[in-house]
Every structure is written in structure tokens, then in C-alpha cells.
mmCIF file of C-alpha atoms in Angstrom:
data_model
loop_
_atom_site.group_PDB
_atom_site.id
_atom_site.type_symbol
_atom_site.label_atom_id
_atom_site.label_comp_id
_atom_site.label_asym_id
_atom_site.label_seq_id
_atom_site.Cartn_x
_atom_site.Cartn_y
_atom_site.Cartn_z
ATOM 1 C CA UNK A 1 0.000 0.000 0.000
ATOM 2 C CA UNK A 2 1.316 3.732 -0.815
ATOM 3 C CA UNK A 3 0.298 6.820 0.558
ATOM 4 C CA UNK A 4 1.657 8.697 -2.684
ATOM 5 C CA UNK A 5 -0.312 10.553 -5.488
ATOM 6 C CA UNK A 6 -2.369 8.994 -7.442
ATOM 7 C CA UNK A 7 -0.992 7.276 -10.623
ATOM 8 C CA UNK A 8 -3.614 8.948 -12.975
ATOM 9 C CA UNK A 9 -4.968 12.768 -12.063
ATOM 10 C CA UNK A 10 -9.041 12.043 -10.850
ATOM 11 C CA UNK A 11 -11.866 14.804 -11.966
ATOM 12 C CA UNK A 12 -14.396 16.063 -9.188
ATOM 13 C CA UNK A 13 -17.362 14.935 -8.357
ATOM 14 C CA UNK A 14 -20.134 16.767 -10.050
ATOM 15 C CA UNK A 15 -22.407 16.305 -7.104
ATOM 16 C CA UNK A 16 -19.993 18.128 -5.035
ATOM 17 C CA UNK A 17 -18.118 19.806 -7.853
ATOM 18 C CA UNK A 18 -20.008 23.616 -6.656
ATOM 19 C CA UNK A 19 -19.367 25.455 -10.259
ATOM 20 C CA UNK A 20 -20.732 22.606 -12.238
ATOM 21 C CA UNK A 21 -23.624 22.413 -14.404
ATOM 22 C CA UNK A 22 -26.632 20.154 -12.280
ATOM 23 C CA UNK A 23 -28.252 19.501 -16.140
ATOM 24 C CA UNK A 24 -29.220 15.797 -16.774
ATOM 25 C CA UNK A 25 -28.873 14.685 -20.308
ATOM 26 C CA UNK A 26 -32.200 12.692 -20.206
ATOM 27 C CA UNK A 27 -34.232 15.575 -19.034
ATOM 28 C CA UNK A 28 -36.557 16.793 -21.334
ATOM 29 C CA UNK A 29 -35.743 20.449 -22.807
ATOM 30 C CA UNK A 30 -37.639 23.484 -20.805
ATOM 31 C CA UNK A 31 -40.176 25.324 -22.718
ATOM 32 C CA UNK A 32 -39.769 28.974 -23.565
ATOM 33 C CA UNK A 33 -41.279 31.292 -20.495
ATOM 34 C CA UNK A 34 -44.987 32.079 -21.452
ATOM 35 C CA UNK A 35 -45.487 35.697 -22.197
ATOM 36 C CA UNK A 36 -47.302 37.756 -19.215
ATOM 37 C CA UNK A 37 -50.892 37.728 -19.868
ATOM 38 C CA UNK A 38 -52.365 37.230 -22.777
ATOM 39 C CA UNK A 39 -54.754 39.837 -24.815
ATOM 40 C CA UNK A 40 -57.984 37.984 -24.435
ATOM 41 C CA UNK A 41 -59.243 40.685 -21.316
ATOM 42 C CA UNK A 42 -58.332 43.765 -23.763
ATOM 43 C CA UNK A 43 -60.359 42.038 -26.784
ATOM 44 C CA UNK A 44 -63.215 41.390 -24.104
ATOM 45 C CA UNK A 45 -63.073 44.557 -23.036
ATOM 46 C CA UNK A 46 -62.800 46.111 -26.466
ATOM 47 C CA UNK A 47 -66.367 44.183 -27.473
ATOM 48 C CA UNK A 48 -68.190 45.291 -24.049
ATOM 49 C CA UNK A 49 -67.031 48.942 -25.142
ATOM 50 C CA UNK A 50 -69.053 48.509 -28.533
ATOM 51 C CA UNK A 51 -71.617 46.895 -27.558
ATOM 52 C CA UNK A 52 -72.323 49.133 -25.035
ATOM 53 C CA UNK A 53 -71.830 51.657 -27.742
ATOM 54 C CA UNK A 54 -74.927 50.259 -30.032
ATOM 55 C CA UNK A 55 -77.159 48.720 -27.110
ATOM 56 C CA UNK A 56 -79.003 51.457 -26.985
ATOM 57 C CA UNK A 57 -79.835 50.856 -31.022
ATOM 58 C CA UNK A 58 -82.237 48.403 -30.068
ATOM 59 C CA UNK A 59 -86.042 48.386 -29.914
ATOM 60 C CA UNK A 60 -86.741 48.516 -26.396
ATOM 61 C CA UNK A 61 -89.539 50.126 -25.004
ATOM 62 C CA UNK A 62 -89.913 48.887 -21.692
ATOM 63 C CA UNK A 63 -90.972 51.757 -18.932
ATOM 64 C CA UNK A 64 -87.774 53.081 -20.762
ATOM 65 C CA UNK A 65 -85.182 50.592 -19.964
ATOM 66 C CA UNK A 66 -83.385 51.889 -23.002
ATOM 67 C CA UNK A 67 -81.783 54.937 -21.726
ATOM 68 C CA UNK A 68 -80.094 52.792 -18.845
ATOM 69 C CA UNK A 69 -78.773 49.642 -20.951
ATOM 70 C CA UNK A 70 -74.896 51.656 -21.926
ATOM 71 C CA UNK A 71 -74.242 51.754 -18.008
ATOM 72 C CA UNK A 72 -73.565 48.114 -17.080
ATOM 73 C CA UNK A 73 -72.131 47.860 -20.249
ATOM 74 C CA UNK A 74 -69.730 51.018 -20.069
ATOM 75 C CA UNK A 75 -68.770 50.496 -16.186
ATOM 76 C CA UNK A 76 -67.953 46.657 -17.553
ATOM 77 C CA UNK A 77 -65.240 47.881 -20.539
ATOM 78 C CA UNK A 78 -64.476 50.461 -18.575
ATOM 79 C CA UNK A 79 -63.260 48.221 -15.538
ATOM 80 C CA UNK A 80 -61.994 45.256 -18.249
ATOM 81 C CA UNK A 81 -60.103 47.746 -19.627
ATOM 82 C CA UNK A 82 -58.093 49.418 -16.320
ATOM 83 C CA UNK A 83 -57.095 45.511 -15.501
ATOM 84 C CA UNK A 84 -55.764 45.036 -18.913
ATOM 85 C CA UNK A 85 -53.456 48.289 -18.575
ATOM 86 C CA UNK A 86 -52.438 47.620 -15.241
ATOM 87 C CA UNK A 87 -49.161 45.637 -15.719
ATOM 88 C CA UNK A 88 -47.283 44.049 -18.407
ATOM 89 C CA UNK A 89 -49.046 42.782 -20.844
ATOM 90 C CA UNK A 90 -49.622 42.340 -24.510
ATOM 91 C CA UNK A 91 -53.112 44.008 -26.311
ATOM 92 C CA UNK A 92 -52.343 47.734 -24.202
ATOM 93 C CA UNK A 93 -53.622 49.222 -27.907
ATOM 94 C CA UNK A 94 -57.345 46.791 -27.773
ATOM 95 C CA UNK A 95 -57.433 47.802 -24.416
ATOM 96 C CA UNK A 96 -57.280 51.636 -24.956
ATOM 97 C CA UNK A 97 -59.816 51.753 -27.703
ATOM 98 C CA UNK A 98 -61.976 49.564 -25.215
ATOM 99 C CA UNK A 99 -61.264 52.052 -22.994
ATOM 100 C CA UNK A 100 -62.620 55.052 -25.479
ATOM 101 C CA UNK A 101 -65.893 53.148 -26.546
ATOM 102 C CA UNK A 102 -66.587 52.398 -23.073
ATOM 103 C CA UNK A 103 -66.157 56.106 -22.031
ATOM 104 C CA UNK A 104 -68.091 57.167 -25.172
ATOM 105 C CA UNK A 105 -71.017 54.213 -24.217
ATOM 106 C CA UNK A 106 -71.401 56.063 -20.907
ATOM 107 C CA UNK A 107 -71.333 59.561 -22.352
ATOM 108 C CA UNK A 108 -74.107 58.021 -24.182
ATOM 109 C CA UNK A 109 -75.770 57.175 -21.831
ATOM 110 C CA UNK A 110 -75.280 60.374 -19.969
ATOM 111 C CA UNK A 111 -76.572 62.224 -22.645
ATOM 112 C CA UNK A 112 -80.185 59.838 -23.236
ATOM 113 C CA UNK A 113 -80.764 59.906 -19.410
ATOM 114 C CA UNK A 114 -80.501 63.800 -19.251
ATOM 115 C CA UNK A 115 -82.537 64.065 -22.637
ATOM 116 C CA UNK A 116 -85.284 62.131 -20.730
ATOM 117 C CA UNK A 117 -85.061 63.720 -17.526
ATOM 118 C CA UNK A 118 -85.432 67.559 -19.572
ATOM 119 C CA UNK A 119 -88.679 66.238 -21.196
ATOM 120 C CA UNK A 120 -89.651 64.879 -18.380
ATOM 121 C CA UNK A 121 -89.153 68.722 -16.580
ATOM 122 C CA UNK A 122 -90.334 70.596 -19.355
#
């Protein structure tokens, strides 16, 4: 038995080795990282915003229900549309022109309620 050097040079042990690479050969590859948020909220939000935009288009006469349809509507886009832009994420541009048609559905709205409260004054 010697006590001497080894006769060939050894290589560390990976497992204790602390600047070495822990990948295993047979592990499958690692996707991509998703993107953050998707732009499915701003499109949402985009089609509340028109459709509270031509709600008020339709033939309802009901002790008039029709001058209060854009509200739910526009508060809806509206608040869609604030989630979308808060944070990183893709479909900012859908979610600002959901944004507009929302505001303009409840400027619409504004406007048919005050109409019908005036003739209702005068």
C-alpha cells in the first residue's frame, strides 16, 4: 500500500463539484417562459365597449329601460379595460380603444338619461 499521489490525475465529483452544471442529459428540454398575460381581457373589453356603444340601437320600449342599458355595459369595458393596462401585458392598444368606446357608451348614456329627464321637466 502507498500513501503517494495517485498514478492517474481524478476529476471532481459533479455532485460536489459547486461550479458545475446540475443539467441531466435525459431531461426533457424546458419550454420557452410564457409571455405575461395574454390579450384575451383587452379584446373582451374592447367588445363590451361597442356593444355598449350600439345597445341602446335596439327596440326597447320597456318603462324606458333603453336609456339605462350603456351603463352596465360602459362600467364593464371600462373596468376590463383598467385591468388590462395595469401591468405588463400584450393588447395595451385593444385595451385603450376599449377604454374610449366604453367612455363614449357612458357619455351616451349620460346624454339619453338627461334628454329624458329635460322632457320629463319641461
Amino acid at each position: 500500500m502507498t500513501y503517494g499521489p495517485p498514478s492517474e490525475p481524478t476529476t471532481p465529483d459533479p455532485r460536489f463539484d459547486p461550479t458545475a452544471q446540475h443539467q441531466q442529459p435525459w431531461a426533457p428540454p424546458q419550454p420557452p417562459a410564457a409571455q405575461p398575460g395574454g390579450s384575451g381581457l383587452a379584446v373582451i373589453a374592447l367588445l363590451v365597449g361597442m356593444f355598449g356603444c350600439v345597445v341602446w340601437l335596439l327596440p326597447i320600449y320597456e318603462a324606458n329601460l333603453r336609456h339605462y342599458l350603456p351603463f352596465p355595459f360602459a362600467i364593464g369595458g371600462i373596468v376590463l379595460s383598467i385591468m388590462c393596462l395595469s401591468g405588463h401585458r400584450r393588447g395595451t392598444t385593444t385595451a385603450v380603444i376599449g377604454l374610449l368606446l366604453s367612455g363614449l357608451a357612458l357619455l351616451l348614456g349620460l346624454v339619453m338619461v338627461s334628454n329624458e329627464f329635460l322632457r320629463f321637466l319641461g
